[in-house]
């Protein structure tokens, strides 16, 4: 009887233990950012390292003394970012850990729409340096790797100097514990980062490279070094593989979407025999082929939808969902902008229902923005029956926006609104320079992210997509592309 009870208890422990290991564990991030009192600080987590799309999981308003606190729960180590406005810093969160950060920034770059373009990042420091901390170890390795590549990289990349490759490899292995250990995040990060070096030198030894880095039972979905090397190795793979014919791709994608045939036939490639790897490669390549004019974009969507419905690998679903959200706006969650008018009243794009919306994004100190608003007046007169026209200020200082409205609001006949701190929306849509223009629906879905500027091709664009019958006028300086 004692044996039977012990045996049963052992089975219970074996059944429960994996679930205990996978339980969500808390992460707390506290600190100070004195330069950003009363600003919002956001914690972004990368669950999708294939499309590199982060998700905001926590936010806090930095108090008047610059203090903040963020909370998050996770089962695994995740790559993360702290963001204030559009300025960011990257680090890793470890389950059941607490962090206390001091954050500083170049305040001049902090005011820009895209500080990263000019080297503007949040600078994070801590009071206590723990040499066993994952971020400390990864930063130490990454800094050394970067400096070493700056010294040896040109000789390796352009001169194909194998002596330089051997010297650099020896240096890295002498200074760091670099080995294949898929259960150790840091060692895997170092191992697959060094894989980028091998990718430069083993480009003609694809089978050897595959066997060293991918011919195993692990896909490290949450490790950016692994996923970066994976994408580098398999980007464009279907289109360029000697084992996969263009005829096969055309038949299974263009003629009639046939995923089973595509999946089975690509399995003949010796570097795609692993079914998990093969499916992830197909997802990556179908996402890429969606924008390739040689292939039917609608059928790539159908194939991705089929994979989502039939996949045995739940880790892959997030990559498909994020791709489909980009390809098919009707599947996208409503991401309507939160806007305010010059009186501080919340305003929704829903008020513009019935017509598409021509949106100008600007800042009040942008001279080009104001000049193009004057040109926009002519288009608004002509196409106002077809389109709503609005301007959205992304001034971080709301008072600056309000002063602009007092000076110019009566001059222009369309709404001039404030973006109300939608920095994640700016980053998600790659708003990096001003002015920017797009066409949207009243639910916030973007129809066309990149459209011509008012003084450079907008007339032809609008006539193509929103045609009207107008009486031709003599050489109107605002309509420069009129034939």
Short mmCIF file of C-alpha atoms in Angstrom, two decimals:
data_model
loop_
_atom_site.label_atom_id
_atom_site.label_comp_id
_atom_site.label_asym_id
_atom_site.label_seq_id
_atom_site.Cartn_x
_atom_site.Cartn_y
_atom_site.Cartn_z
CA UNK A 1 0.00 0.00 0.00
CA UNK A 2 2.88 2.35 0.83
CA UNK A 3 4.34 1.73 -2.62
CA UNK A 4 1.05 2.44 -4.35
CA UNK A 5 0.54 5.75 -2.49
CA UNK A 6 4.10 6.83 -3.21
CA UNK A 7 3.71 5.91 -6.85
CA UNK A 8 0.47 7.87 -7.14
CA UNK A 9 2.04 10.91 -5.43
CA UNK A 10 4.97 10.74 -7.83
CA UNK A 11 2.61 10.74 -10.80
CA UNK A 12 0.76 13.74 -9.35
CA UNK A 13 4.03 15.63 -8.88
CA UNK A 14 5.15 14.84 -12.41
CA UNK A 15 1.81 16.04 -13.74
CA UNK A 16 1.71 19.28 -11.72
CA UNK A 17 5.41 20.26 -11.79
CA UNK A 18 5.53 21.45 -15.43
CA UNK A 19 2.51 23.64 -14.77
CA UNK A 20 4.16 25.18 -11.73
CA UNK A 21 7.24 25.96 -13.78
CA UNK A 22 5.09 27.61 -16.45
CA UNK A 23 3.13 29.76 -14.00
CA UNK A 24 3.18 33.52 -14.54
CA UNK A 25 5.71 35.19 -12.27
CA UNK A 26 5.79 38.89 -11.36
CA UNK A 27 8.26 41.49 -12.60
CA UNK A 28 8.42 44.93 -10.97
CA UNK A 29 10.23 47.92 -12.45
CA UNK A 30 10.65 51.04 -10.36
CA UNK A 31 12.88 54.04 -10.79
CA UNK A 32 13.16 57.70 -11.58
CA UNK A 33 13.20 59.82 -14.74
CA UNK A 34 13.46 63.43 -13.49
CA UNK A 35 13.49 64.90 -17.01
CA UNK A 36 10.02 63.46 -17.74
CA UNK A 37 7.88 64.45 -14.75
CA UNK A 38 4.15 64.01 -15.53
CA UNK A 39 4.94 62.08 -18.73
CA UNK A 40 3.74 58.53 -19.38
CA UNK A 41 6.27 55.70 -19.24
CA UNK A 42 5.41 52.44 -20.99
CA UNK A 43 6.73 48.90 -20.80
CA UNK A 44 6.70 47.11 -24.16
CA UNK A 45 7.24 43.37 -24.51
CA UNK A 46 8.31 41.53 -27.66
CA UNK A 47 6.22 38.37 -27.95
CA UNK A 48 6.71 38.46 -31.73
CA UNK A 49 10.40 38.49 -32.69
CA UNK A 50 9.68 37.40 -36.26
CA UNK A 51 7.78 40.56 -37.22
CA UNK A 52 9.47 42.51 -34.39
CA UNK A 53 6.20 43.87 -33.05
CA UNK A 54 6.08 44.92 -29.36
CA UNK A 55 3.00 45.12 -27.15
CA UNK A 56 2.43 47.62 -24.34
CA UNK A 57 1.88 45.57 -21.17
CA UNK A 58 2.15 48.24 -18.47
CA UNK A 59 2.22 52.02 -18.14
CA UNK A 60 2.47 54.62 -15.41
CA UNK A 61 2.43 58.39 -15.12
CA UNK A 62 5.77 59.61 -13.84
CA UNK A 63 5.06 61.71 -10.76
CA UNK A 64 6.24 65.28 -10.13
CA UNK A 65 9.40 63.91 -8.47
CA UNK A 66 10.20 61.73 -11.48
CA UNK A 67 9.24 58.42 -9.81
CA UNK A 68 7.43 55.56 -11.54
CA UNK A 69 6.43 51.92 -11.05
CA UNK A 70 5.58 49.28 -13.66
CA UNK A 71 4.32 45.74 -13.11
CA UNK A 72 4.19 42.74 -15.41
CA UNK A 73 3.91 38.96 -15.16
CA UNK A 74 5.63 36.47 -17.46
CA UNK A 75 6.53 32.81 -17.73
CA UNK A 76 9.74 33.36 -19.68
CA UNK A 77 12.57 35.80 -20.16
CA UNK A 78 11.41 38.43 -22.65
CA UNK A 79 13.03 41.22 -24.61
CA UNK A 80 11.48 44.50 -23.50
CA UNK A 81 11.62 48.25 -24.02
CA UNK A 82 10.96 51.19 -21.77
CA UNK A 83 9.48 54.09 -23.74
CA UNK A 84 8.81 57.70 -22.85
CA UNK A 85 7.22 59.47 -25.80
CA UNK A 86 9.09 57.91 -28.74
CA UNK A 87 12.43 57.54 -26.94
CA UNK A 88 13.26 53.99 -25.89
CA UNK A 89 15.71 51.72 -24.12
CA UNK A 90 16.01 47.98 -24.59
CA UNK A 91 16.60 45.36 -21.88
CA UNK A 92 15.46 41.91 -20.75
CA UNK A 93 12.92 41.07 -18.08
CA UNK A 94 13.41 37.90 -16.04
CA UNK A 95 10.45 36.29 -14.22
CA UNK A 96 10.26 36.96 -10.48
CA UNK A 97 12.79 39.81 -10.65
CA UNK A 98 12.64 43.44 -9.53
CA UNK A 99 14.49 46.29 -11.20
CA UNK A 100 15.26 49.82 -10.06
CA UNK A 101 16.43 52.12 -12.87
CA UNK A 102 17.69 55.67 -13.11
CA UNK A 103 16.76 57.03 -16.54
CA UNK A 104 18.35 59.99 -18.31
CA UNK A 105 18.24 61.25 -21.89
CA UNK A 106 19.60 63.91 -24.21
CA UNK A 107 16.76 66.38 -23.72
CA UNK A 108 17.28 67.98 -27.15
CA UNK A 109 16.83 64.65 -28.94
CA UNK A 110 13.96 63.79 -26.60
CA UNK A 111 11.87 66.49 -28.30
CA UNK A 112 12.23 64.90 -31.76
CA UNK A 113 9.67 62.65 -33.44
CA UNK A 114 12.28 59.92 -34.00
CA UNK A 115 15.18 60.39 -31.54
CA UNK A 116 16.61 56.97 -32.42
CA UNK A 117 17.50 58.22 -35.89
CA UNK A 118 19.97 60.64 -34.30
CA UNK A 119 21.23 58.31 -31.57
CA UNK A 120 18.70 59.37 -28.97
CA UNK A 121 17.96 56.60 -26.48
CA UNK A 122 16.94 56.40 -22.85
CA UNK A 123 20.05 55.79 -20.76
CA UNK A 124 19.44 53.29 -17.95
CA UNK A 125 21.68 52.86 -14.90
CA UNK A 126 21.30 51.06 -11.58
CA UNK A 127 22.75 51.64 -8.12
CA UNK A 128 23.86 48.06 -7.64
CA UNK A 129 25.87 46.19 -10.25
CA UNK A 130 25.23 42.45 -10.19
CA UNK A 131 27.64 40.59 -12.47
CA UNK A 132 25.23 37.64 -12.54
CA UNK A 133 22.35 39.77 -13.78
CA UNK A 134 21.25 38.79 -17.29
CA UNK A 135 21.25 42.38 -18.57
CA UNK A 136 24.76 42.98 -17.23
CA UNK A 137 26.07 39.82 -18.88
CA UNK A 138 24.37 40.46 -22.22
CA UNK A 139 25.45 44.12 -22.32
CA UNK A 140 29.04 43.16 -21.48
CA UNK A 141 29.07 40.54 -24.24
CA UNK A 142 27.30 42.76 -26.80
CA UNK A 143 29.64 45.70 -26.20
CA UNK A 144 32.70 43.50 -26.62
CA UNK A 145 31.27 41.81 -29.72
CA UNK A 146 30.42 45.18 -31.26
CA UNK A 147 33.91 46.61 -30.66
CA UNK A 148 35.56 43.45 -31.96
CA UNK A 149 33.41 43.47 -35.10
CA UNK A 150 34.30 47.10 -35.70
CA UNK A 151 37.96 46.08 -35.70
CA UNK A 152 37.81 42.79 -37.61
CA UNK A 153 34.49 43.00 -39.44
CA UNK A 154 35.67 44.74 -42.59
CA UNK A 155 38.45 42.21 -43.16
CA UNK A 156 36.05 39.33 -42.61
CA UNK A 157 33.13 40.71 -44.63
CA UNK A 158 34.86 42.30 -47.60
CA UNK A 159 38.29 40.66 -47.72
CA UNK A 160 37.05 37.21 -46.65
CA UNK A 161 40.09 37.09 -44.37
CA UNK A 162 39.73 33.76 -42.56
CA UNK A 163 42.72 34.55 -40.33
CA UNK A 164 40.77 37.54 -38.99
CA UNK A 165 37.73 35.29 -38.53
CA UNK A 166 39.79 32.76 -36.56
CA UNK A 167 41.35 35.50 -34.41
CA UNK A 168 37.98 37.05 -33.62
CA UNK A 169 36.43 33.66 -32.85
CA UNK A 170 39.29 32.82 -30.47
CA UNK A 171 38.97 36.19 -28.73
CA UNK A 172 35.25 35.73 -28.16
CA UNK A 173 35.61 32.20 -26.81
CA UNK A 174 38.52 33.21 -24.57
CA UNK A 175 36.52 36.04 -22.99
CA UNK A 176 33.05 34.47 -22.81
CA UNK A 177 31.41 31.14 -22.14
CA UNK A 178 29.99 30.52 -25.62
CA UNK A 179 28.44 27.14 -26.15
CA UNK A 180 25.28 25.53 -27.43
CA UNK A 181 22.95 25.37 -24.43
CA UNK A 182 19.33 25.99 -25.50
CA UNK A 183 18.12 25.96 -21.88
CA UNK A 184 20.39 28.85 -20.90
CA UNK A 185 19.19 32.20 -22.26
CA UNK A 186 22.52 34.03 -21.95
CA UNK A 187 24.64 31.26 -23.47
CA UNK A 188 22.15 30.93 -26.31
CA UNK A 189 22.22 34.69 -26.88
CA UNK A 190 26.01 34.62 -27.16
CA UNK A 191 26.03 31.44 -29.27
CA UNK A 192 23.53 32.69 -31.85
CA UNK A 193 25.04 36.19 -31.93
CA UNK A 194 28.31 34.56 -32.93
CA UNK A 195 26.25 32.70 -35.51
CA UNK A 196 25.92 35.99 -37.40
CA UNK A 197 29.70 35.92 -37.74
CA UNK A 198 29.57 32.37 -39.07
CA UNK A 199 26.81 33.42 -41.47
CA UNK A 200 29.29 35.80 -43.09
CA UNK A 201 31.95 33.12 -43.48
CA UNK A 202 29.93 29.97 -44.04
CA UNK A 203 27.54 31.35 -46.64
CA UNK A 204 28.66 28.68 -49.12
CA UNK A 205 28.48 25.95 -46.48
CA UNK A 206 24.73 26.15 -45.91
CA UNK A 207 24.38 22.51 -44.79
CA UNK A 208 27.19 22.89 -42.25
CA UNK A 209 25.68 26.14 -40.98
CA UNK A 210 22.23 24.55 -40.66
CA UNK A 211 23.59 21.58 -38.74
CA UNK A 212 25.44 23.83 -36.31
CA UNK A 213 22.59 26.22 -35.50
CA UNK A 214 19.19 24.81 -36.46
CA UNK A 215 19.40 21.01 -36.72
CA UNK A 216 18.09 20.37 -33.20
CA UNK A 217 14.85 20.13 -31.23
CA UNK A 218 14.72 23.74 -30.04
CA UNK A 219 13.37 26.94 -31.56
CA UNK A 220 14.16 29.78 -29.17
CA UNK A 221 11.17 31.97 -29.93
CA UNK A 222 11.92 34.49 -27.16
CA UNK A 223 15.64 34.84 -27.81
CA UNK A 224 16.31 37.76 -30.19
CA UNK A 225 19.76 36.46 -31.21
CA UNK A 226 18.25 33.14 -32.30
CA UNK A 227 15.31 34.73 -34.12
CA UNK A 228 17.54 37.28 -35.84
CA UNK A 229 19.84 34.53 -37.11
CA UNK A 230 16.82 32.46 -38.14
CA UNK A 231 15.38 35.34 -40.16
CA UNK A 232 18.78 36.12 -41.68
CA UNK A 233 19.21 32.50 -42.76
CA UNK A 234 15.69 31.83 -44.03
CA UNK A 235 14.56 35.19 -45.42
CA UNK A 236 13.80 34.72 -49.14
CA UNK A 237 14.53 31.02 -48.76
CA UNK A 238 11.64 29.60 -50.79
CA UNK A 239 12.31 31.95 -53.67
CA UNK A 240 16.03 31.20 -53.83
CA UNK A 241 16.33 27.54 -52.74
CA UNK A 242 17.72 25.16 -55.33
CA UNK A 243 15.43 22.46 -53.95
CA UNK A 244 12.22 24.44 -54.48
CA UNK A 245 11.20 25.29 -58.03
CA UNK A 246 9.49 28.47 -59.14
CA UNK A 247 6.92 26.25 -60.80
CA UNK A 248 6.04 24.70 -57.44
CA UNK A 249 5.64 28.13 -55.85
CA UNK A 250 3.51 29.36 -58.73
CA UNK A 251 1.24 26.28 -58.67
CA UNK A 252 0.72 26.26 -54.91
CA UNK A 253 0.43 30.02 -54.42
CA UNK A 254 -0.73 31.64 -57.65
CA UNK A 255 -2.90 29.05 -59.38
CA UNK A 256 -4.70 27.60 -56.36
CA UNK A 257 -3.53 27.99 -52.76
CA UNK A 258 -2.43 24.46 -51.86
CA UNK A 259 -0.63 24.43 -48.54
CA UNK A 260 -0.38 20.65 -48.11
CA UNK A 261 1.45 20.24 -51.42
CA UNK A 262 3.70 23.21 -50.64
CA UNK A 263 4.46 21.86 -47.15
CA UNK A 264 5.17 18.32 -48.33
CA UNK A 265 7.25 19.28 -51.36
CA UNK A 266 9.41 21.75 -49.42
CA UNK A 267 10.11 18.90 -47.00
CA UNK A 268 12.39 17.44 -49.67
CA UNK A 269 14.85 20.22 -48.84
CA UNK A 270 17.34 18.67 -46.35
CA UNK A 271 17.31 21.89 -44.33
CA UNK A 272 13.51 21.82 -43.99
CA UNK A 273 12.97 18.27 -42.83
CA UNK A 274 12.14 19.45 -39.30
CA UNK A 275 8.39 20.14 -39.49
CA UNK A 276 8.44 22.90 -36.88
CA UNK A 277 11.28 24.70 -38.66
CA UNK A 278 9.59 24.14 -42.02
CA UNK A 279 6.30 25.67 -40.93
CA UNK A 280 8.04 28.71 -39.44
CA UNK A 281 10.06 29.15 -42.65
CA UNK A 282 6.87 28.96 -44.70
CA UNK A 283 5.22 31.57 -42.48
CA UNK A 284 8.20 33.91 -42.78
CA UNK A 285 8.39 33.50 -46.54
CA UNK A 286 4.67 33.80 -47.20
CA UNK A 287 4.72 37.07 -45.26
CA UNK A 288 7.55 38.25 -47.51
CA UNK A 289 5.95 37.00 -50.72
CA UNK A 290 2.77 38.93 -49.94
CA UNK A 291 4.57 42.06 -51.16
CA UNK A 292 6.19 40.34 -54.14
CA UNK A 293 4.38 41.23 -57.37
CA UNK A 294 5.11 37.77 -58.80
CA UNK A 295 2.74 36.17 -56.31
CA UNK A 296 -0.96 36.52 -55.59
CA UNK A 297 -1.22 38.53 -52.35
CA UNK A 298 -4.72 37.26 -51.62
CA UNK A 299 -3.57 33.65 -51.87
CA UNK A 300 -0.65 34.23 -49.49
CA UNK A 301 -3.24 35.46 -46.99
CA UNK A 302 -5.36 32.32 -47.54
CA UNK A 303 -2.31 30.13 -46.99
CA UNK A 304 -1.44 31.92 -43.76
CA UNK A 305 -5.03 31.55 -42.59
CA UNK A 306 -4.87 27.83 -43.36
CA UNK A 307 -1.68 27.44 -41.32
CA UNK A 308 -3.29 29.27 -38.43
CA UNK A 309 -6.29 26.92 -38.46
CA UNK A 310 -4.30 23.69 -38.80
CA UNK A 311 -0.94 24.32 -37.10
CA UNK A 312 0.27 21.97 -34.37
CA UNK A 313 2.62 24.67 -33.09
CA UNK A 314 0.72 27.33 -31.10
CA UNK A 315 3.85 29.48 -30.82
CA UNK A 316 3.46 30.33 -34.53
CA UNK A 317 -0.03 31.81 -34.30
CA UNK A 318 1.08 35.25 -33.07
CA UNK A 319 3.29 35.71 -36.16
CA UNK A 320 0.37 34.94 -38.46
CA UNK A 321 -2.06 37.15 -36.53
CA UNK A 322 0.28 40.13 -36.67
CA UNK A 323 0.89 39.64 -40.39
CA UNK A 324 -2.81 39.28 -41.17
CA UNK A 325 -3.57 42.41 -39.16
CA UNK A 326 -1.20 44.28 -41.45
CA UNK A 327 -2.40 42.65 -44.68
CA UNK A 328 -6.15 42.60 -44.02
CA UNK A 329 -7.38 45.70 -42.14
CA UNK A 330 -10.82 44.16 -41.64
CA UNK A 331 -9.20 41.64 -39.28
CA UNK A 332 -7.45 44.36 -37.33
CA UNK A 333 -8.63 45.35 -33.88
CA UNK A 334 -10.09 48.85 -33.87
CA UNK A 335 -7.18 51.15 -33.09
CA UNK A 336 -8.97 54.47 -33.32
CA UNK A 337 -6.85 57.41 -32.33
CA UNK A 338 -7.60 59.26 -29.13
CA UNK A 339 -7.69 62.92 -30.15
CA UNK A 340 -8.49 66.24 -28.50
CA UNK A 341 -9.47 69.59 -29.95
CA UNK A 342 -8.03 72.97 -29.00
CA UNK A 343 -10.48 73.24 -26.09
CA UNK A 344 -9.26 69.96 -24.60
CA UNK A 345 -12.40 68.02 -25.51
CA UNK A 346 -11.95 64.40 -26.60
CA UNK A 347 -12.71 63.88 -30.26
CA UNK A 348 -13.21 60.63 -32.16
CA UNK A 349 -12.66 59.93 -35.82
CA UNK A 350 -16.21 58.56 -35.79
CA UNK A 351 -17.46 62.10 -36.31
CA UNK A 352 -16.00 61.89 -39.83
CA UNK A 353 -18.00 58.79 -40.85
CA UNK A 354 -19.30 58.48 -44.36
CA UNK A 355 -16.09 59.43 -46.15
CA UNK A 356 -12.43 58.49 -46.01
CA UNK A 357 -10.17 60.88 -44.13
CA UNK A 358 -7.12 62.65 -45.54
CA UNK A 359 -4.79 63.10 -42.54
CA UNK A 360 -1.85 65.44 -42.19
CA UNK A 361 0.46 64.87 -39.21
CA UNK A 362 2.46 67.95 -38.22
CA UNK A 363 4.15 69.91 -35.47
CA UNK A 364 3.51 73.59 -34.93
CA UNK A 365 7.17 74.55 -35.31
CA UNK A 366 7.46 72.78 -38.68
CA UNK A 367 7.62 75.46 -41.40
CA UNK A 368 7.09 72.94 -44.21
CA UNK A 369 3.95 71.68 -42.45
CA UNK A 370 2.36 75.14 -42.38
CA UNK A 371 3.34 75.86 -45.98
CA UNK A 372 1.73 72.60 -47.13
CA UNK A 373 -1.42 73.39 -45.15
CA UNK A 374 -1.85 76.38 -47.43
CA UNK A 375 -1.59 74.07 -50.45
CA UNK A 376 -4.01 71.62 -48.79
CA UNK A 377 -6.68 74.34 -48.91
CA UNK A 378 -6.92 74.00 -52.67
CA UNK A 379 -7.35 70.23 -52.47
CA UNK A 380 -9.92 70.54 -49.72
CA UNK A 381 -11.99 72.87 -51.91
CA UNK A 382 -11.85 70.40 -54.79
CA UNK A 383 -12.14 67.05 -53.02
CA UNK A 384 -14.13 67.99 -49.91
CA UNK A 385 -17.15 66.13 -51.28
CA UNK A 386 -15.13 62.94 -51.49
CA UNK A 387 -12.83 63.21 -48.46
CA UNK A 388 -12.69 64.66 -44.98
CA UNK A 389 -9.53 66.68 -44.42
CA UNK A 390 -7.94 66.98 -40.95
CA UNK A 391 -4.59 67.95 -39.47
CA UNK A 392 -3.28 66.24 -36.35
CA UNK A 393 -0.63 67.95 -34.25
CA UNK A 394 1.90 65.71 -32.51
CA UNK A 395 3.32 68.54 -30.41
CA UNK A 396 4.51 67.00 -27.13
CA UNK A 397 3.77 70.35 -25.45
CA UNK A 398 0.01 70.82 -25.66
CA UNK A 399 0.35 74.56 -24.97
CA UNK A 400 2.39 74.88 -28.15
CA UNK A 401 -0.45 73.26 -30.09
CA UNK A 402 -3.02 75.56 -28.48
CA UNK A 403 -0.97 78.64 -29.41
CA UNK A 404 -0.83 77.38 -32.99
CA UNK A 405 -4.60 76.97 -33.06
CA UNK A 406 -5.19 80.49 -31.78
CA UNK A 407 -3.01 81.82 -34.55
CA UNK A 408 -4.11 79.64 -37.49
CA UNK A 409 -7.37 77.84 -36.66
CA UNK A 410 -9.56 80.41 -38.40
CA UNK A 411 -7.29 80.44 -41.42
CA UNK A 412 -7.93 76.77 -42.26
CA UNK A 413 -11.38 75.29 -42.79
CA UNK A 414 -10.78 71.75 -41.50
CA UNK A 415 -10.35 70.42 -37.94
CA UNK A 416 -6.90 70.80 -36.37
CA UNK A 417 -6.64 68.24 -33.57
CA UNK A 418 -4.05 67.06 -31.06
CA UNK A 419 -2.85 63.44 -30.95
CA UNK A 420 -3.23 63.29 -27.15
CA UNK A 421 -0.06 61.31 -26.44
CA UNK A 422 -0.61 58.39 -28.84
CA UNK A 423 3.14 57.66 -29.04
CA UNK A 424 2.65 53.93 -29.52
CA UNK A 425 0.48 54.65 -32.55
CA UNK A 426 3.26 56.86 -33.96
CA UNK A 427 5.88 54.15 -33.49
CA UNK A 428 3.62 51.39 -34.79
CA UNK A 429 3.05 53.31 -38.02
CA UNK A 430 6.63 54.49 -38.46
CA UNK A 431 6.00 58.23 -38.13
CA UNK A 432 9.57 59.53 -38.26
CA UNK A 433 9.55 62.80 -40.19
CA UNK A 434 7.08 65.63 -40.62
CA UNK A 435 4.82 66.39 -42.30
CA UNK A 436 3.36 62.91 -42.93
CA UNK A 437 0.19 62.09 -44.86
CA UNK A 438 -2.16 59.11 -44.96
CA UNK A 439 -5.70 58.08 -45.82
CA UNK A 440 -7.74 56.56 -42.97
CA UNK A 441 -11.22 55.26 -42.24
CA UNK A 442 -13.35 56.64 -39.43
CA UNK A 443 -12.44 53.66 -37.21
CA UNK A 444 -8.75 54.48 -37.36
CA UNK A 445 -7.79 51.84 -39.92
CA UNK A 446 -5.19 53.11 -42.35
CA UNK A 447 -6.11 52.64 -46.01
CA UNK A 448 -2.89 54.05 -47.42
CA UNK A 449 0.05 54.87 -45.17
CA UNK A 450 2.20 56.54 -47.81
CA UNK A 451 0.58 59.03 -50.18
CA UNK A 452 2.14 61.90 -52.17
CA UNK A 453 2.70 65.27 -50.58
CA UNK A 454 0.30 68.09 -51.56
CA UNK A 455 2.91 69.74 -53.77
CA UNK A 456 4.28 66.53 -55.26
CA UNK A 457 1.85 64.16 -56.92
CA UNK A 458 -1.24 64.45 -54.71
CA UNK A 459 -3.46 65.71 -57.56
CA UNK A 460 -2.85 62.58 -59.66
CA UNK A 461 -3.29 60.35 -56.61
CA UNK A 462 -6.64 61.85 -55.65
CA UNK A 463 -7.90 61.86 -59.22
CA UNK A 464 -7.08 58.17 -59.46
CA UNK A 465 -8.68 57.12 -56.18
CA UNK A 466 -11.34 59.82 -55.65
CA UNK A 467 -12.04 61.15 -59.17
CA UNK A 468 -14.13 64.26 -59.68
CA UNK A 469 -15.10 66.27 -62.74
CA UNK A 470 -13.56 69.71 -62.47
CA UNK A 471 -13.23 72.63 -64.85
CA UNK A 472 -9.60 72.95 -65.81
CA UNK A 473 -8.07 76.22 -64.64
CA UNK A 474 -5.10 78.09 -66.02
CA UNK A 475 -1.78 77.05 -64.44
CA UNK A 476 -2.85 76.85 -60.82
CA UNK A 477 0.41 76.96 -58.83
CA UNK A 478 -1.04 74.63 -56.20
CA UNK A 479 -1.78 71.85 -58.71
CA UNK A 480 1.71 71.19 -60.01
CA UNK A 481 1.20 67.74 -61.51
CA UNK A 482 -1.88 68.51 -63.54
CA UNK A 483 -1.52 67.41 -67.15
#
